[in-house]
Coordinates of C-alpha atoms in Angstrom, one line a residue:
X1 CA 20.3 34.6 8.5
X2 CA 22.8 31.9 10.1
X3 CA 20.8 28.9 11.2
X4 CA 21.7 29.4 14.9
X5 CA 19.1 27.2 16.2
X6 CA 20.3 24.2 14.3
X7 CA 24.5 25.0 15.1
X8 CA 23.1 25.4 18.8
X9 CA 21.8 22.1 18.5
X10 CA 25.1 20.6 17.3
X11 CA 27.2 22.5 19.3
X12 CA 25.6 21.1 22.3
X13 CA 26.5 17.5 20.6
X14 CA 23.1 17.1 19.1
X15 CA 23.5 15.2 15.6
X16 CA 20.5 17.5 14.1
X17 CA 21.5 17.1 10.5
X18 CA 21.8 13.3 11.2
X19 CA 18.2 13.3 12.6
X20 CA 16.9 15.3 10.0
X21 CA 18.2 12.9 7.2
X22 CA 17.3 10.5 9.2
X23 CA 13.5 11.8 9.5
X24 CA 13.3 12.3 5.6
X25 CA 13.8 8.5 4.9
X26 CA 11.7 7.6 6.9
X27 CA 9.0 10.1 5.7
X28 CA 9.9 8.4 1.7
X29 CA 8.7 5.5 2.5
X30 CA 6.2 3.2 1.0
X31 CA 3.3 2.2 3.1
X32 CA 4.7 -1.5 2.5
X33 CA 7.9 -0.5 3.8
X34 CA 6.6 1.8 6.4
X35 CA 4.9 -1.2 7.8
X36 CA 8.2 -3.3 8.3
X37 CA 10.0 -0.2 9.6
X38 CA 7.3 0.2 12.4
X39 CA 7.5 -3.6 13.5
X40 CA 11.3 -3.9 13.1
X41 CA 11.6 -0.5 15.5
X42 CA 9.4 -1.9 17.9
X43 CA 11.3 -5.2 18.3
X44 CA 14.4 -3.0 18.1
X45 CA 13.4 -0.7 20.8
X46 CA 11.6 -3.2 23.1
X47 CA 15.2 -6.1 22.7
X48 CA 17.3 -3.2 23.6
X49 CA 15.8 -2.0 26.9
X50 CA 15.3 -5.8 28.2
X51 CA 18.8 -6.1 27.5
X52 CA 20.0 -2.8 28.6
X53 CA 17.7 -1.3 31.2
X54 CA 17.0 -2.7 34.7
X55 CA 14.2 -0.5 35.4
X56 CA 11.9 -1.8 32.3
X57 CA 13.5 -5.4 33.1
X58 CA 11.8 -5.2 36.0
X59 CA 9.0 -4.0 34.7
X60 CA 8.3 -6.7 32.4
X61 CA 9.2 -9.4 34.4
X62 CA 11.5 -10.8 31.4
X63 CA 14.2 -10.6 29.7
X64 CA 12.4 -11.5 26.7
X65 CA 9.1 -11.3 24.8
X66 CA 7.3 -12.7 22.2
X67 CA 3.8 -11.1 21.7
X68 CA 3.6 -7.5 21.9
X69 CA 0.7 -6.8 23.3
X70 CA 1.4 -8.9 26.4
X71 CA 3.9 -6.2 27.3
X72 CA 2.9 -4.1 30.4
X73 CA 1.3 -0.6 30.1
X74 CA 3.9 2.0 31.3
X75 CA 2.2 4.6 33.7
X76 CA 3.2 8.0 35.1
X77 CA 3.3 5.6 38.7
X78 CA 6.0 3.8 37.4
X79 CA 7.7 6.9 37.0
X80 CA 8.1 8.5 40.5
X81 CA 11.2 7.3 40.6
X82 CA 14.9 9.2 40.8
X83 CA 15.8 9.2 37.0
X84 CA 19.1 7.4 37.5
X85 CA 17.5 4.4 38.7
X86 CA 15.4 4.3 35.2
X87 CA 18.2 5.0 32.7
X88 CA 19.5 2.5 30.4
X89 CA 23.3 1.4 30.6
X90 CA 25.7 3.6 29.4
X91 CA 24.0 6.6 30.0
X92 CA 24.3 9.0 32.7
X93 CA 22.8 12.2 33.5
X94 CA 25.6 13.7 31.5
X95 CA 25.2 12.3 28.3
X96 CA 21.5 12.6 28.0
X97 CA 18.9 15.6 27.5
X98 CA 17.2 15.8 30.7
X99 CA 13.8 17.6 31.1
X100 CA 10.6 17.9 33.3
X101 CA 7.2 17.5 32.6
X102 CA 4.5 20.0 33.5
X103 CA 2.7 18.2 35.8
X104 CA -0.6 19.0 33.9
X105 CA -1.7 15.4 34.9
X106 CA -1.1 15.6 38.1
X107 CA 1.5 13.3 38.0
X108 CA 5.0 15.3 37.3
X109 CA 8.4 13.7 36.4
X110 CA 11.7 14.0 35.0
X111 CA 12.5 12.1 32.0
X112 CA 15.7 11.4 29.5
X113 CA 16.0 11.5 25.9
X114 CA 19.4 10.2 24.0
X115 CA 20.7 13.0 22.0
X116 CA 20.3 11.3 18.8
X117 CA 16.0 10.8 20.0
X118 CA 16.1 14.5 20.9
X119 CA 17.4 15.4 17.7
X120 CA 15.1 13.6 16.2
X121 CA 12.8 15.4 18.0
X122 CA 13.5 18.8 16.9
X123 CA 13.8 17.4 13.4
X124 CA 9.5 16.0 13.2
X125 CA 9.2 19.3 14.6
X126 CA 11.2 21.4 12.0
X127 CA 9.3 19.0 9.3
X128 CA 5.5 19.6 10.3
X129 CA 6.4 23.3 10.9
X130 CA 7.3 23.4 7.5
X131 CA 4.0 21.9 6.6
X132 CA 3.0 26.1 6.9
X133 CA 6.5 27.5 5.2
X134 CA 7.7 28.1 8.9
X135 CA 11.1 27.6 9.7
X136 CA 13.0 27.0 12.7
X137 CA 15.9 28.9 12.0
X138 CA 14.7 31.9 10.4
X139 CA 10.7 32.6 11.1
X140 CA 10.4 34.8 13.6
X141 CA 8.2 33.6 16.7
X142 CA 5.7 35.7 19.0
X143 CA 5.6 32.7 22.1
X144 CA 2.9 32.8 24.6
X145 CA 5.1 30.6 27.4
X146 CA 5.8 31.0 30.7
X147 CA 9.3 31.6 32.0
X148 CA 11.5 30.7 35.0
X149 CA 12.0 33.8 37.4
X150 CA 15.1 33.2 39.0
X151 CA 18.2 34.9 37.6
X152 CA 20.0 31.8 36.1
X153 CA 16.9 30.0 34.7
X154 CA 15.6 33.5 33.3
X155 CA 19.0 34.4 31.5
X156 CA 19.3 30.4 30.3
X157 CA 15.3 30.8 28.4
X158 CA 16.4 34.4 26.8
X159 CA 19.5 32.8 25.4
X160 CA 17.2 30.3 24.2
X161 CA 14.8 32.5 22.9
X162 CA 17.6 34.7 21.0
X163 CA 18.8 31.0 19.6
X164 CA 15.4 30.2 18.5
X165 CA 14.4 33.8 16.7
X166 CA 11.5 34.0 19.2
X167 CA 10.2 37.3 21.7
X168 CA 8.7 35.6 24.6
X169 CA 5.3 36.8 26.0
X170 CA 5.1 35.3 29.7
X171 CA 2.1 34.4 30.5
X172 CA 1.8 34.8 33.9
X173 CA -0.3 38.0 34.1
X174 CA -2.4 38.5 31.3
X175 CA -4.1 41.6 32.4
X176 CA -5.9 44.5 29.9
X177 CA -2.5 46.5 30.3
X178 CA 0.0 43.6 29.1
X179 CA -2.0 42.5 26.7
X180 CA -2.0 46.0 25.0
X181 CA 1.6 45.9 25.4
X182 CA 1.4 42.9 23.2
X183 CA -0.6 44.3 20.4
X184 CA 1.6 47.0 20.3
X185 CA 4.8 44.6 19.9
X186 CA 2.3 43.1 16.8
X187 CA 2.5 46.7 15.4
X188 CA 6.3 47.1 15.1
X189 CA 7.8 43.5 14.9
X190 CA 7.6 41.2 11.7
X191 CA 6.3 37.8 13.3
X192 CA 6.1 34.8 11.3
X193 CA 4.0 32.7 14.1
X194 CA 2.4 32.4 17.1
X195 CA 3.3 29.6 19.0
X196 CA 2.4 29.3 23.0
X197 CA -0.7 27.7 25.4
X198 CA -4.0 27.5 24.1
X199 CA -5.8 29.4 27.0
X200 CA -3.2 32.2 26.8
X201 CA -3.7 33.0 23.0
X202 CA -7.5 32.6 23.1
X203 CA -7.6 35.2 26.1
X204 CA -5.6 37.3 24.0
X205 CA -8.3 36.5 21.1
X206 CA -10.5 38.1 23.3
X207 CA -8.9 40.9 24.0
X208 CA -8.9 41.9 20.3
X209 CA -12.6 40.9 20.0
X210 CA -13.4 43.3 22.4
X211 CA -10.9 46.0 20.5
X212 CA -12.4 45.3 17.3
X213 CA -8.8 43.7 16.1
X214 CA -7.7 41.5 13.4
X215 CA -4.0 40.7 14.3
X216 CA -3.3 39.6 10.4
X217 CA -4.2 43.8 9.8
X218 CA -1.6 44.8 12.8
X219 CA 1.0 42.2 11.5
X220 CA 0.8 41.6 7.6
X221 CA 4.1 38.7 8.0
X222 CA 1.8 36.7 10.1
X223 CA 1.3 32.8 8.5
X224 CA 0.0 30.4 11.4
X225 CA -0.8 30.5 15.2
X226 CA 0.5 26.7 16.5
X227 CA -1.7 26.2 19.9
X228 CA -0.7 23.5 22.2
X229 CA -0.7 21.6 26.1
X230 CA -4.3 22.2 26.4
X231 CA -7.6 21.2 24.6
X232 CA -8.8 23.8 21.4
X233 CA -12.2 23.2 21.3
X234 CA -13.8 24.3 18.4
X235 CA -15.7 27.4 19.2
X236 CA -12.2 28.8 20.5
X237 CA -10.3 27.4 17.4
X238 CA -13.3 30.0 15.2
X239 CA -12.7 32.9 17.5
X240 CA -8.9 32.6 17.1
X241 CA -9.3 32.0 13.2
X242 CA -11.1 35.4 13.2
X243 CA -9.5 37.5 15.5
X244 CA -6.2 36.5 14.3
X245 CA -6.8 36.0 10.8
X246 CA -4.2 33.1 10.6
X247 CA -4.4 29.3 10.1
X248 CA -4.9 27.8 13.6
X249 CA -2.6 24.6 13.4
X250 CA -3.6 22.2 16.6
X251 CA -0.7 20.6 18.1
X252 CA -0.9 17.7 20.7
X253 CA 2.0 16.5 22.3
X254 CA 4.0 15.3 25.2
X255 CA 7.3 16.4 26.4
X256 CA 8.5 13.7 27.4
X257 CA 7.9 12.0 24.1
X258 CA 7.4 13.9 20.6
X259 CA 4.5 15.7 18.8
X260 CA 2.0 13.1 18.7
X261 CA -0.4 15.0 16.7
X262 CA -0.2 17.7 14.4
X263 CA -3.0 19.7 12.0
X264 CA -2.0 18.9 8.1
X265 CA -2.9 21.4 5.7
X266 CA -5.8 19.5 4.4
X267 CA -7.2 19.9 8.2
X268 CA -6.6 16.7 9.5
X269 CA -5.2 15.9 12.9
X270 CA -1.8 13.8 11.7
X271 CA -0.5 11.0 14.0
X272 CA 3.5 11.0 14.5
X273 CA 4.2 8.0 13.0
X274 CA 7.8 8.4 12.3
X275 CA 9.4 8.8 15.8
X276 CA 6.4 7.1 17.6
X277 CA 4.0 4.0 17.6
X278 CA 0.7 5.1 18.9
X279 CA -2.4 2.7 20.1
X280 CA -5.7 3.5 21.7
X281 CA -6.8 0.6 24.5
X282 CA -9.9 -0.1 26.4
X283 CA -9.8 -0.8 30.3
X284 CA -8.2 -3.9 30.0
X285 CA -5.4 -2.7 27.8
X286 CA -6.7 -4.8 25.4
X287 CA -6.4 -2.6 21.6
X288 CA -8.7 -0.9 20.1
X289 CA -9.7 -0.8 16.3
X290 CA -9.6 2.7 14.7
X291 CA -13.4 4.5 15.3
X292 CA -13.5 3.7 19.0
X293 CA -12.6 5.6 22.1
X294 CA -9.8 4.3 24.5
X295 CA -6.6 5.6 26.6
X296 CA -3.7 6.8 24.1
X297 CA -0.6 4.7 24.4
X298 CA 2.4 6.0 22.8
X299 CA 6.0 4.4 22.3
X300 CA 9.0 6.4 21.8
X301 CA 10.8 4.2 18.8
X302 CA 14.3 5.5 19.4
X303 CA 14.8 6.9 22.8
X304 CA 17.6 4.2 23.8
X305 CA 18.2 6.0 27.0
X306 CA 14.8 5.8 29.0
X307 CA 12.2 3.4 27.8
X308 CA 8.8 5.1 26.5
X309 CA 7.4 1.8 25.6
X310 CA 3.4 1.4 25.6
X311 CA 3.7 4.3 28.1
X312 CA -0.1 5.8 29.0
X313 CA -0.4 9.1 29.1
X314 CA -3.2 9.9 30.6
X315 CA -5.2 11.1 27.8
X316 CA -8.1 10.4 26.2
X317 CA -8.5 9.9 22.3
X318 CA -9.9 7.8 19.3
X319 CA -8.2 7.6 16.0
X320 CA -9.9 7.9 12.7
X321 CA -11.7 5.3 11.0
X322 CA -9.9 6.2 7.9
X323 CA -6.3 5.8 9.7
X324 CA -3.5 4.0 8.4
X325 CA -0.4 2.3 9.8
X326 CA 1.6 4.9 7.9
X327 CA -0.9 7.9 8.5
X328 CA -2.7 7.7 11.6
X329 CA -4.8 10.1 12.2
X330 CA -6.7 11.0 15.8
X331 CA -10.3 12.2 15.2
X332 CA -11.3 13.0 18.5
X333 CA -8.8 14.1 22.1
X334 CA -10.5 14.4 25.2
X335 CA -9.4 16.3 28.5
X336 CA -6.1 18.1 28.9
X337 CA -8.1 21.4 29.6
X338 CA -6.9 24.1 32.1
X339 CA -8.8 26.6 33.8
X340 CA -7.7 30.0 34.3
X341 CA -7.2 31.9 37.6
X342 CA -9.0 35.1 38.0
X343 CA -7.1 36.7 41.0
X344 CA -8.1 39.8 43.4
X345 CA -6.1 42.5 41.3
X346 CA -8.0 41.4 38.3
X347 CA -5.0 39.5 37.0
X348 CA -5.8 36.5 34.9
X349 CA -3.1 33.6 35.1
X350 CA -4.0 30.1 32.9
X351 CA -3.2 27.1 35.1
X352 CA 0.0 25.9 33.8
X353 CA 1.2 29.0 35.6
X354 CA 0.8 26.5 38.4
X355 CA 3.5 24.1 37.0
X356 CA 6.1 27.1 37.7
X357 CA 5.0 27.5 41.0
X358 CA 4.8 23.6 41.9
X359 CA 7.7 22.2 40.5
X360 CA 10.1 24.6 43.0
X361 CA 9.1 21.3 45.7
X362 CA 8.8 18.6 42.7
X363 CA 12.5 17.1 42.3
X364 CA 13.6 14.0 41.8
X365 CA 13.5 12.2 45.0
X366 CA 10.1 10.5 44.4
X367 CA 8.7 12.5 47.3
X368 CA 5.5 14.3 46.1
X369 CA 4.0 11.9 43.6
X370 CA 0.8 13.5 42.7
X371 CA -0.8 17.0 43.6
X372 CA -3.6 18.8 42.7
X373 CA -4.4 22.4 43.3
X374 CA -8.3 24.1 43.8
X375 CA -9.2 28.0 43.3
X376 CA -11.7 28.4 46.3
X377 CA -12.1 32.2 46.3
X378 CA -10.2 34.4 44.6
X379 CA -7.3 34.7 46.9
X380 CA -8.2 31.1 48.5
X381 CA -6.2 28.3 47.2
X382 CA -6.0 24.6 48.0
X383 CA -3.1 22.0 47.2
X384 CA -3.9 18.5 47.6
X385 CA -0.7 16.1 47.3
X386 CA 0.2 12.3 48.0
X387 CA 3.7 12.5 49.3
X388 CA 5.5 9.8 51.2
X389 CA 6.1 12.7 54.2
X390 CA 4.1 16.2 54.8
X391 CA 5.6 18.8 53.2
X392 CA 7.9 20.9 55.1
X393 CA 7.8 24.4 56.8
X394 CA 10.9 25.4 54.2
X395 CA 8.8 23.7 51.2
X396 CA 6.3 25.5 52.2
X397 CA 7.9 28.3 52.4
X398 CA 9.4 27.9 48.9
X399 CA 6.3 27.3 47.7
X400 CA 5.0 31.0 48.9
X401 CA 8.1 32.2 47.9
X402 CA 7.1 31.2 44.3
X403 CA 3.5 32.5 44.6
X404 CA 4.2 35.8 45.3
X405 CA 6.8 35.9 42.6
X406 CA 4.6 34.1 39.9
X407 CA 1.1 35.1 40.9
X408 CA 0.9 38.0 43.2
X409 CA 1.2 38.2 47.1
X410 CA -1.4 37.7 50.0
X411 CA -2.5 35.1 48.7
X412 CA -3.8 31.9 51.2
X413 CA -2.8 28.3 50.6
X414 CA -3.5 25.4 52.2
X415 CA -1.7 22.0 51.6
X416 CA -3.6 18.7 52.3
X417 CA -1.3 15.8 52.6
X418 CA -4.1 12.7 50.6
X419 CA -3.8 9.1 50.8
X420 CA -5.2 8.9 47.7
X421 CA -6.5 11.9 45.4
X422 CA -10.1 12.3 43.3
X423 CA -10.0 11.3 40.0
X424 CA -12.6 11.5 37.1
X425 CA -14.2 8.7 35.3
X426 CA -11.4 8.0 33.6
X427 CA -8.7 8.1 36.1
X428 CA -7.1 11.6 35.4
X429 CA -6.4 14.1 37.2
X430 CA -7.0 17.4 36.8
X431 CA -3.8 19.5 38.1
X432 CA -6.1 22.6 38.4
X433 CA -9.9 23.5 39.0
X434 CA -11.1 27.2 39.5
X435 CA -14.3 27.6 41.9
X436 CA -14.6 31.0 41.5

């Protein structure tokens, strides 16, 4: 099989075999060298945006440093800002990959990557897939995403998906009667892996619990499930292990950035500490040693085009006691869980379906900065949002539009313009809470 995924890559003037050579050297090295590679890229990363980037200049106050953990904290606030006014010189919206977060903090944005950094990021990827024989090129992938629903954003994802050796499973309606669909595709098609959002596959999990299926028995190709943007917790991460009679590999990481964390195959959650520099501070940003619990701080060591530099991002986490500068790895992640919706047909929609719906009014004009949205009843929604102006009758309208496409019609919203929105204890917000 041609490796399409890869040519795609450099087609689109991405220098994946660059990255990938790139990623192996720095994989070889010693923990001594490791060390100097880590500080060096720091320094690197941090003289080049002071140099090169008004936004972070601005940010820090200097056009120098000396002590790195005097640096500022980088926060999704900083962030609501059009992307052209935080790109580095030299780049433009043209030259850069350009994507969109999903909001799932409450705090949605666009962001930039270099092409070399986003080949680098498909390269750490290709690497720990391989950790489980999977490759990007050739495995075939059962992917439990959603989708865009308009025509042009719909065609652009199946041309990805053909690219990528992948049949999509949207996950916007995971009723009894799709997910039988599902098992049936299981029956006939040779997949390789599951990859897709944690609350999807565990609902699907228990759809063959109650069925009395082992996916492994359906689908004898079958090597590893990958599970990621949402918390596994350990009772779901058994019931997945059983039902689909697979490794369950957790995967934690941001889009905006890289996978942070990713299972080994001696179980361990292993910190991505080749592309990025992670620390775990208290209150006070002050850091914190390995063993203790503290906001997760990650810096993007490449990405010359935005800086990602001791950027928080939102989460949670301690790393091991047993960590290392060259092998981090997290012991514990708290938060990033999503509810599901249970709607009045009976359909079941996990609550990154929301981002689909949301991000038709989130573009890059720094109007809505944060939102929030509450299941009341089961056809009763809320949307909370801090906006410099009210939404308008035509967002609004959008908005509906998108409901009714994503979710299902008759459905009542209301939208509650906030001054400032709840948080938890530890200042995040939750993008989406079910009453019901």
């Amino acid at each position: 099989m041609l490796p399409l995924f890869d040519l795609s890559l450099q087609f689109n003037g991405y220098p994946i075999k660059e990255a990938k050579a790139e990623l192996q050297k720095i994989v070889a090295l010693t923990s001594i060298e490791k060390e100097h590679f880590i500080e060096n890229k720091k320094r690197e990363i941090v003289e080049f945006h002071l140099n090169n980037n008004p936004f972070y200049q601005e940010l820090v106050g200097a056009k120098s440093y000396t002590n790195w953990n005097d640096l500022p904290i980088l926060n999704k606030h900083n962030l609501q800002q059009p992307l052209i006014e935080r790109l580095s010189t030299a780049y433009t919206l043209k030259n850069v990959y350009v994507g969109k977060t999903s909001g799932s903090s409450g705090n949605p944005f666009i962001f930039a990557r270099d092409k070399f950094t986003h080949s680098l990021f498909w390269a750490s990827t290709a690497y720990r897939f391989g950790w489980y024989n999977i490759n990007l090129n050739t495995s075939y992938q059962a992917r439990f995403y959603g989708i865009p629903l308009d025509f042009m954003g719909y065609q652009k994802e199946k041309l990805k998906d053909f690219l990528s050796n992948r049949l999509r499973f949207p996950i916007f309606d995971l009723s009894d009667d799709f997910l039988e669909n599902i098992v049936g595709k299981f029956k006939h098609k040779k997949f390789d892996y599951i990859n897709g959002y944690t609350s999807s596959i565990v609902l699907f999990a228990k759809f063959l619990k109650q069925k009395n299926i082992v996916l492994k028995d359906l689908c004898p190709s079958l090597k590893a499930c990958m599970v990621t943007s949402e918390m596994l917790f350990e009772e779901d991460k058994i019931l997945l292990e059983k039902q689909l009679g697979i490794p369950i590999i957790n995967e934690y990481g941001a889009s905006e950035l890289d996978l942070i964390a990713f299972q080994n195959t001696q179980d361990e959650w292993q910190v991505n500490a080749e592309t990025l520099f992670v620390e775990i501070l208290d209150d006070n940003d002050a850091v914190l040693p390995y063993g203790q619990e503290g906001r997760i701080v990650v810096t993007s060591l490449f990405n010359k085009a935005h800086p990602f530099i001791r950027y928080d991002i939102g989460d949670i986490g301690i790393l091991d006691e047993k960590s290392t500068l060259q092998k981090p790895i997290l012991k514990k992640l708290i938060g990033r869980t999503n509810d599901v919706a249970i709607l009045p047909s009976g359909k079941k929609s996990p609550g990154l379906t929301f981002y689909y719906i949301t991000k038709s009014v989130i573009e890059d004009d720094g109007n809505v900065k944060e939102f929030t949205i509450k299941q009341i009843k089961s056809d009763t929604f809320e949307i909370e949002y801090i906006s410099e102006t009210k939404l308008t009758a035509a967002q609004i309208q959008k908005i509906e539009q998108a409901i009714a496409l994503y979710l299902e019609p008759n459905l009542k919203f209301s939208y509650i313009q906030k001054e400032v929105l709840k948080r938890n204890k530890r200042g995040k917000l939750k993008q989406f809470t079910s009453m019901v």
